[in-house]
Amino acid sequence: MALGFLWLLISGVTAAETTTNSVDPLCSDAELWSGKLITDICWSCLFPIRAAGASLGGGNVPSIATDEKFCFCTNSRNIPELGMTMGLWNPARLIEIVRNPWCSPALGGHKFSASNVRLIATTGKADFDASEMSFFNYHYFAFPLTILLDLFWDGRCNSDGYRDFDLLYVSELDPTWNNDLLAFFTSPETALFANPVAISACVADAAAAATGNPLDALFWCAGAWGHMYPLSGISPTSYGTDPRITSLLATRATASLHRRGLAWKTSGNDALCGGYIYPFIPKSQYRLSMFYPVAETESNHAIGETTFKWGAGRTYPGPGEDHLYILFRWQDCCVGL
């Protein structure tokens, strides 16, 4: 099955490189379901893979990862079973940040809906005046790539249970995403961090993120990208569609899902027997890799890591202003012996 799927992808590379299947000229096609699913993925970003405390391959390990070598988890009959710990970076989600409502580059440039009913101020914009504000919608997909390609699967290493490409959330139906005031009422802790002291603390987070290790304790900061709150899609515009802005909004989207009990903590000793709902984003658990318009194929980046290190040349006017990110999530689990 996996070999047939790979052959289908590889055989479509030539056609994907020479044609564009976008239906709407204002909605770009990221060509996700083509040979790019093989060629434009950062496969080295799955490493290091840790088994019983030993690491295979190089790369960053989050500070909150388990420090255990062996573990016990109960089976379906409530009997403890001995296992060894395993950890790796799993491609878990796909987040697309788009200017036009309902546009989905991940689905070939098609739109989910032709209706703009109840859409109020949800059309994205990217002005070249830094005094203006930008707004983008997002779509949040389950993207368990290692399971889709039959590369790796274990029940305890798939905390949220997703095994297919699934649409999980769309911002067009979320009234808080385009309204800072409504976003405040869903996350009232915003008031605690709207002051110079809390904002200045983000300098430390930006410095830590530059080394690939963002500070989880400063959950209101997104490093060099800006402030995490309010959890909305509105942000000051710099120059057009900046990877910094789209990375910030992808992170806010993930943080808002954590805040609403819709996202999991999958790293640490307490997640070995299965992940659990966590109300604040554990930033070191995640890393982002741009897939479209210009893929990061050799590395990914930590939340808040300055775009001076990874963002140069990652966007271009027109179709290159819609951005797709693969969200890598560190997974700790207990594999039975």
PDB file of C-alpha atoms in Angstrom, residues 104-302:
ATOM      1  CA  SER A 104      -7.280  26.202   0.531  1.00  0.00           C
ATOM      2  CA  PRO A 105      -3.898  25.847  -1.229  1.00  0.00           C
ATOM      3  CA  ALA A 106      -3.528  22.445   0.468  1.00  0.00           C
ATOM      4  CA  LEU A 107      -6.586  21.208  -1.435  1.00  0.00           C
ATOM      5  CA  GLY A 108      -5.404  22.263  -4.866  1.00  0.00           C
ATOM      6  CA  GLY A 109      -6.450  25.912  -4.729  1.00  0.00           C
ATOM      7  CA  HIS A 110     -10.118  25.081  -4.238  1.00  0.00           C
ATOM      8  CA  LYS A 111     -12.497  26.913  -1.924  1.00  0.00           C
ATOM      9  CA  PHE A 112     -14.417  25.221   0.854  1.00  0.00           C
ATOM     10  CA  SER A 113     -17.442  27.413   0.193  1.00  0.00           C
ATOM     11  CA  ALA A 114     -18.521  29.978  -2.374  1.00  0.00           C
ATOM     12  CA  SER A 115     -20.631  31.808   0.192  1.00  0.00           C
ATOM     13  CA  ASN A 116     -19.397  34.833   2.105  1.00  0.00           C
ATOM     14  CA  VAL A 117     -22.464  34.976   4.350  1.00  0.00           C
ATOM     15  CA  ARG A 118     -21.600  35.955   7.950  1.00  0.00           C
ATOM     16  CA  LEU A 119     -18.053  36.883   6.943  1.00  0.00           C
ATOM     17  CA  ILE A 120     -17.375  40.256   8.564  1.00  0.00           C
ATOM     18  CA  ALA A 121     -13.934  41.780   7.913  1.00  0.00           C
ATOM     19  CA  THR A 122     -12.475  38.358   7.252  1.00  0.00           C
ATOM     20  CA  THR A 123     -10.824  39.090   3.925  1.00  0.00           C
ATOM     21  CA  GLY A 124      -7.082  38.998   4.477  1.00  0.00           C
ATOM     22  CA  LYS A 125      -4.949  41.939   3.481  1.00  0.00           C
ATOM     23  CA  ALA A 126      -1.256  42.686   3.353  1.00  0.00           C
ATOM     24  CA  ASP A 127      -0.706  46.422   2.980  1.00  0.00           C
ATOM     25  CA  PHE A 128       2.701  47.944   2.411  1.00  0.00           C
ATOM     26  CA  ASP A 129       2.086  50.675   4.975  1.00  0.00           C
ATOM     27  CA  ALA A 130       3.542  49.578   8.317  1.00  0.00           C
ATOM     28  CA  SER A 131       0.944  51.707  10.124  1.00  0.00           C
ATOM     29  CA  GLU A 132      -1.821  49.420   8.881  1.00  0.00           C
ATOM     30  CA  MET A 133      -2.955  46.046  10.201  1.00  0.00           C
ATOM     31  CA  SER A 134      -2.973  42.751   8.346  1.00  0.00           C
ATOM     32  CA  PHE A 135      -5.454  39.931   8.699  1.00  0.00           C
ATOM     33  CA  PHE A 136      -5.280  36.324   7.515  1.00  0.00           C
ATOM     34  CA  ASN A 137      -7.519  33.309   7.915  1.00  0.00           C
ATOM     35  CA  TYR A 138      -6.170  29.889   8.780  1.00  0.00           C
ATOM     36  CA  HIS A 139      -7.157  26.270   8.246  1.00  0.00           C
ATOM     37  CA  TYR A 140      -5.878  23.616  10.607  1.00  0.00           C
ATOM     38  CA  PHE A 141      -5.446  20.036   9.334  1.00  0.00           C
ATOM     39  CA  ALA A 142      -4.428  16.770  10.962  1.00  0.00           C
ATOM     40  CA  PHE A 143      -1.369  15.671   9.009  1.00  0.00           C
ATOM     41  CA  PRO A 144       0.103  12.454  10.506  1.00  0.00           C
ATOM     42  CA  LEU A 145       2.585  12.022   7.684  1.00  0.00           C
ATOM     43  CA  THR A 146       4.512   9.077   9.126  1.00  0.00           C
ATOM     44  CA  ILE A 147       1.238   7.157   9.499  1.00  0.00           C
ATOM     45  CA  LEU A 148      -0.033   8.169   6.041  1.00  0.00           C
ATOM     46  CA  LEU A 149       3.137   6.761   4.494  1.00  0.00           C
ATOM     47  CA  ASP A 150       3.239   3.704   6.771  1.00  0.00           C
ATOM     48  CA  LEU A 151       6.640   4.743   8.077  1.00  0.00           C
ATOM     49  CA  PHE A 152       5.950   4.544  11.797  1.00  0.00           C
ATOM     50  CA  TRP A 153       2.962   3.839  13.971  1.00  0.00           C
ATOM     51  CA  ASP A 154       2.390   2.769  17.541  1.00  0.00           C
ATOM     52  CA  GLY A 155      -0.822   3.161  19.513  1.00  0.00           C
ATOM     53  CA  ARG A 156       0.787   5.019  22.411  1.00  0.00           C
ATOM     54  CA  CYS A 157       2.784   7.189  20.016  1.00  0.00           C
ATOM     55  CA  ASN A 158      -0.385   8.567  18.426  1.00  0.00           C
ATOM     56  CA  SER A 159      -1.892  10.467  21.324  1.00  0.00           C
ATOM     57  CA  ASP A 160      -4.756  12.205  19.517  1.00  0.00           C
ATOM     58  CA  GLY A 161      -5.724   9.167  17.420  1.00  0.00           C
ATOM     59  CA  TYR A 162      -5.662  10.838  13.990  1.00  0.00           C
ATOM     60  CA  ARG A 163      -4.535   8.518  11.197  1.00  0.00           C
ATOM     61  CA  ASP A 164      -5.688  10.451   8.125  1.00  0.00           C
ATOM     62  CA  PHE A 165      -5.529  13.901   6.602  1.00  0.00           C
ATOM     63  CA  ASP A 166      -8.473  15.691   8.252  1.00  0.00           C
ATOM     64  CA  LEU A 167      -9.731  19.254   8.425  1.00  0.00           C
ATOM     65  CA  LEU A 168      -9.919  20.140  12.126  1.00  0.00           C
ATOM     66  CA  TYR A 169     -10.614  23.873  12.277  1.00  0.00           C
ATOM     67  CA  VAL A 170     -11.408  26.843  10.034  1.00  0.00           C
ATOM     68  CA  SER A 171     -11.070  30.419  11.251  1.00  0.00           C
ATOM     69  CA  GLU A 172     -13.840  31.730   8.974  1.00  0.00           C
ATOM     70  CA  LEU A 173     -16.382  30.238  11.399  1.00  0.00           C
ATOM     71  CA  ASP A 174     -14.639  31.589  14.486  1.00  0.00           C
ATOM     72  CA  PRO A 175     -15.931  35.082  15.454  1.00  0.00           C
ATOM     73  CA  THR A 176     -12.986  35.626  17.823  1.00  0.00           C
ATOM     74  CA  TRP A 177     -10.362  35.317  15.085  1.00  0.00           C
ATOM     75  CA  ASN A 178     -11.223  38.640  13.446  1.00  0.00           C
ATOM     76  CA  ASN A 179     -12.136  40.542  16.605  1.00  0.00           C
ATOM     77  CA  ASP A 180      -9.584  41.341  19.299  1.00  0.00           C
ATOM     78  CA  LEU A 181     -12.282  42.190  21.841  1.00  0.00           C
ATOM     79  CA  LEU A 182     -14.049  38.854  21.481  1.00  0.00           C
ATOM     80  CA  ALA A 183     -10.682  37.099  21.600  1.00  0.00           C
ATOM     81  CA  PHE A 184     -10.047  38.822  24.933  1.00  0.00           C
ATOM     82  CA  PHE A 185     -13.194  37.334  26.485  1.00  0.00           C
ATOM     83  CA  THR A 186     -12.142  33.796  25.499  1.00  0.00           C
ATOM     84  CA  SER A 187      -8.650  34.349  26.943  1.00  0.00           C
ATOM     85  CA  PRO A 188      -8.957  37.047  29.637  1.00  0.00           C
ATOM     86  CA  GLU A 189      -5.357  36.447  30.771  1.00  0.00           C
ATOM     87  CA  THR A 190      -4.522  38.846  27.930  1.00  0.00           C
ATOM     88  CA  ALA A 191      -4.966  41.691  30.425  1.00  0.00           C
ATOM     89  CA  LEU A 192      -2.118  40.349  32.564  1.00  0.00           C
ATOM     90  CA  PHE A 193       0.398  40.602  29.727  1.00  0.00           C
ATOM     91  CA  ALA A 194      -0.609  43.948  28.209  1.00  0.00           C
ATOM     92  CA  ASN A 195       2.058  45.890  30.069  1.00  0.00           C
ATOM     93  CA  PRO A 196       5.692  46.907  29.463  1.00  0.00           C
ATOM     94  CA  VAL A 197       7.125  44.432  31.989  1.00  0.00           C
ATOM     95  CA  ALA A 198       5.492  41.373  30.407  1.00  0.00           C
ATOM     96  CA  ILE A 199       6.345  42.557  26.902  1.00  0.00           C
ATOM     97  CA  SER A 200       9.988  43.251  27.789  1.00  0.00           C
ATOM     98  CA  ALA A 201      10.295  39.674  29.071  1.00  0.00           C
ATOM     99  CA  CYS A 202       9.802  38.541  25.482  1.00  0.00           C
ATOM    100  CA  VAL A 203      13.344  39.721  24.714  1.00  0.00           C
ATOM    101  CA  ALA A 204      14.638  36.749  26.715  1.00  0.00           C
ATOM    102  CA  ASP A 205      12.303  34.436  24.827  1.00  0.00           C
ATOM    103  CA  ALA A 206      13.517  35.796  21.482  1.00  0.00           C
ATOM    104  CA  ALA A 207      17.137  35.180  22.501  1.00  0.00           C
ATOM    105  CA  ALA A 208      16.331  31.627  23.627  1.00  0.00           C
ATOM    106  CA  ALA A 209      14.323  30.907  20.459  1.00  0.00           C
ATOM    107  CA  ALA A 210      17.295  32.002  18.342  1.00  0.00           C
ATOM    108  CA  THR A 211      19.146  28.994  19.777  1.00  0.00           C
ATOM    109  CA  GLY A 212      16.156  26.723  19.079  1.00  0.00           C
ATOM    110  CA  ASN A 213      14.962  26.571  22.692  1.00  0.00           C
ATOM    111  CA  PRO A 214      11.975  28.885  23.343  1.00  0.00           C
ATOM    112  CA  LEU A 215      10.954  29.431  26.956  1.00  0.00           C
ATOM    113  CA  ASP A 216       7.734  27.598  27.782  1.00  0.00           C
ATOM    114  CA  ALA A 217       7.264  29.641  30.958  1.00  0.00           C
ATOM    115  CA  LEU A 218       6.818  32.777  28.828  1.00  0.00           C
ATOM    116  CA  PHE A 219       3.781  31.401  27.023  1.00  0.00           C
ATOM    117  CA  TRP A 220       2.530  34.903  26.182  1.00  0.00           C
ATOM    118  CA  CYS A 221       5.595  35.526  23.984  1.00  0.00           C
ATOM    119  CA  ALA A 222       6.315  34.325  20.463  1.00  0.00           C
ATOM    120  CA  GLY A 223       9.989  35.209  20.506  1.00  0.00           C
ATOM    121  CA  ALA A 224      11.156  37.483  17.709  1.00  0.00           C
ATOM    122  CA  TRP A 225       7.775  37.214  15.970  1.00  0.00           C
ATOM    123  CA  GLY A 226       5.844  39.322  18.457  1.00  0.00           C
ATOM    124  CA  HIS A 227       3.241  38.983  21.186  1.00  0.00           C
ATOM    125  CA  MET A 228       1.085  35.851  21.411  1.00  0.00           C
ATOM    126  CA  TYR A 229      -1.963  37.755  22.666  1.00  0.00           C
ATOM    127  CA  PRO A 230      -4.657  38.531  21.675  1.00  0.00           C
ATOM    128  CA  LEU A 231      -5.319  35.156  20.055  1.00  0.00           C
ATOM    129  CA  SER A 232      -6.642  36.617  16.810  1.00  0.00           C
ATOM    130  CA  GLY A 233      -5.584  36.883  13.180  1.00  0.00           C
ATOM    131  CA  ILE A 234      -4.876  40.612  13.313  1.00  0.00           C
ATOM    132  CA  SER A 235      -1.277  41.769  13.320  1.00  0.00           C
ATOM    133  CA  PRO A 236       0.674  44.905  12.382  1.00  0.00           C
ATOM    134  CA  THR A 237       1.856  44.669   8.789  1.00  0.00           C
ATOM    135  CA  SER A 238       5.490  45.032   7.839  1.00  0.00           C
ATOM    136  CA  TYR A 239       6.186  44.511   4.137  1.00  0.00           C
ATOM    137  CA  GLY A 240       3.513  42.484   2.372  1.00  0.00           C
ATOM    138  CA  THR A 241       3.108  38.896   3.508  1.00  0.00           C
ATOM    139  CA  ASP A 242       6.024  38.431   5.855  1.00  0.00           C
ATOM    140  CA  PRO A 243       6.974  34.892   7.023  1.00  0.00           C
ATOM    141  CA  ARG A 244       7.262  36.417  10.481  1.00  0.00           C
ATOM    142  CA  ILE A 245       3.576  37.392  10.455  1.00  0.00           C
ATOM    143  CA  THR A 246       2.303  34.092   9.066  1.00  0.00           C
ATOM    144  CA  SER A 247       4.468  32.125  11.522  1.00  0.00           C
ATOM    145  CA  LEU A 248       3.084  34.223  14.362  1.00  0.00           C
ATOM    146  CA  LEU A 249      -0.500  33.593  13.253  1.00  0.00           C
ATOM    147  CA  ALA A 250       0.130  29.846  12.848  1.00  0.00           C
ATOM    148  CA  THR A 251       1.444  29.836  16.424  1.00  0.00           C
ATOM    149  CA  ARG A 252      -1.516  31.859  17.692  1.00  0.00           C
ATOM    150  CA  ALA A 253      -3.855  29.389  16.007  1.00  0.00           C
ATOM    151  CA  THR A 254      -2.175  26.504  17.831  1.00  0.00           C
ATOM    152  CA  ALA A 255      -2.184  28.440  21.118  1.00  0.00           C
ATOM    153  CA  SER A 256      -5.899  29.225  20.773  1.00  0.00           C
ATOM    154  CA  LEU A 257      -6.706  25.538  20.242  1.00  0.00           C
ATOM    155  CA  HIS A 258      -4.703  24.666  23.354  1.00  0.00           C
ATOM    156  CA  ARG A 259      -6.587  27.352  25.260  1.00  0.00           C
ATOM    157  CA  ARG A 260      -9.925  25.818  24.225  1.00  0.00           C
ATOM    158  CA  GLY A 261      -8.960  22.265  25.151  1.00  0.00           C
ATOM    159  CA  LEU A 262      -8.520  21.119  21.555  1.00  0.00           C
ATOM    160  CA  ALA A 263      -4.764  20.444  21.470  1.00  0.00           C
ATOM    161  CA  TRP A 264      -2.538  17.973  23.276  1.00  0.00           C
ATOM    162  CA  LYS A 265       0.660  17.917  25.272  1.00  0.00           C
ATOM    163  CA  THR A 266       2.622  14.947  23.970  1.00  0.00           C
ATOM    164  CA  SER A 267       6.046  15.441  25.552  1.00  0.00           C
ATOM    165  CA  GLY A 268       7.413  14.778  29.011  1.00  0.00           C
ATOM    166  CA  ASN A 269       7.270  11.973  31.560  1.00  0.00           C
ATOM    167  CA  ASP A 270       3.558  12.534  32.121  1.00  0.00           C
ATOM    168  CA  ALA A 271       2.779  11.930  28.425  1.00  0.00           C
ATOM    169  CA  LEU A 272       4.503   8.557  28.034  1.00  0.00           C
ATOM    170  CA  CYS A 273       1.297   6.539  28.325  1.00  0.00           C
ATOM    171  CA  GLY A 274      -0.713   8.967  26.217  1.00  0.00           C
ATOM    172  CA  GLY A 275      -0.927  12.695  25.660  1.00  0.00           C
ATOM    173  CA  TYR A 276      -3.450  14.919  27.381  1.00  0.00           C
ATOM    174  CA  ILE A 277      -5.269  18.202  26.845  1.00  0.00           C
ATOM    175  CA  TYR A 278      -3.102  21.136  27.919  1.00  0.00           C
ATOM    176  CA  PRO A 279      -4.474  24.696  28.286  1.00  0.00           C
ATOM    177  CA  PHE A 280      -1.330  26.659  27.355  1.00  0.00           C
ATOM    178  CA  ILE A 281       0.932  26.086  24.387  1.00  0.00           C
ATOM    179  CA  PRO A 282       4.164  24.219  25.269  1.00  0.00           C
ATOM    180  CA  LYS A 283       6.273  26.080  22.714  1.00  0.00           C
ATOM    181  CA  SER A 284       9.339  23.837  22.909  1.00  0.00           C
ATOM    182  CA  GLN A 285       7.142  20.877  21.921  1.00  0.00           C
ATOM    183  CA  TYR A 286       6.619  22.361  18.444  1.00  0.00           C
ATOM    184  CA  ARG A 287       8.706  23.335  15.450  1.00  0.00           C
ATOM    185  CA  LEU A 288       7.494  24.788  12.139  1.00  0.00           C
ATOM    186  CA  SER A 289       8.624  24.018   8.611  1.00  0.00           C
ATOM    187  CA  MET A 290       7.401  26.065   5.649  1.00  0.00           C
ATOM    188  CA  PHE A 291       6.045  23.882   2.849  1.00  0.00           C
ATOM    189  CA  TYR A 292       4.735  26.576   0.507  1.00  0.00           C
ATOM    190  CA  PRO A 293       5.623  28.800  -1.296  1.00  0.00           C
ATOM    191  CA  VAL A 294       9.344  28.034  -0.760  1.00  0.00           C
ATOM    192  CA  ALA A 295       9.868  24.841   1.192  1.00  0.00           C
ATOM    193  CA  GLU A 296      12.289  24.364   4.056  1.00  0.00           C
ATOM    194  CA  THR A 297      13.735  21.009   3.047  1.00  0.00           C
ATOM    195  CA  GLU A 298      16.912  20.986   5.134  1.00  0.00           C
ATOM    196  CA  SER A 299      15.700  22.285   8.493  1.00  0.00           C
ATOM    197  CA  ASN A 300      12.751  23.639  10.451  1.00  0.00           C
ATOM    198  CA  HIS A 301      12.566  26.426  12.997  1.00  0.00           C
ATOM    199  CA  ALA A 302      11.557  26.869  16.608  1.00  0.00           C
TER     200      ALA A 302
END
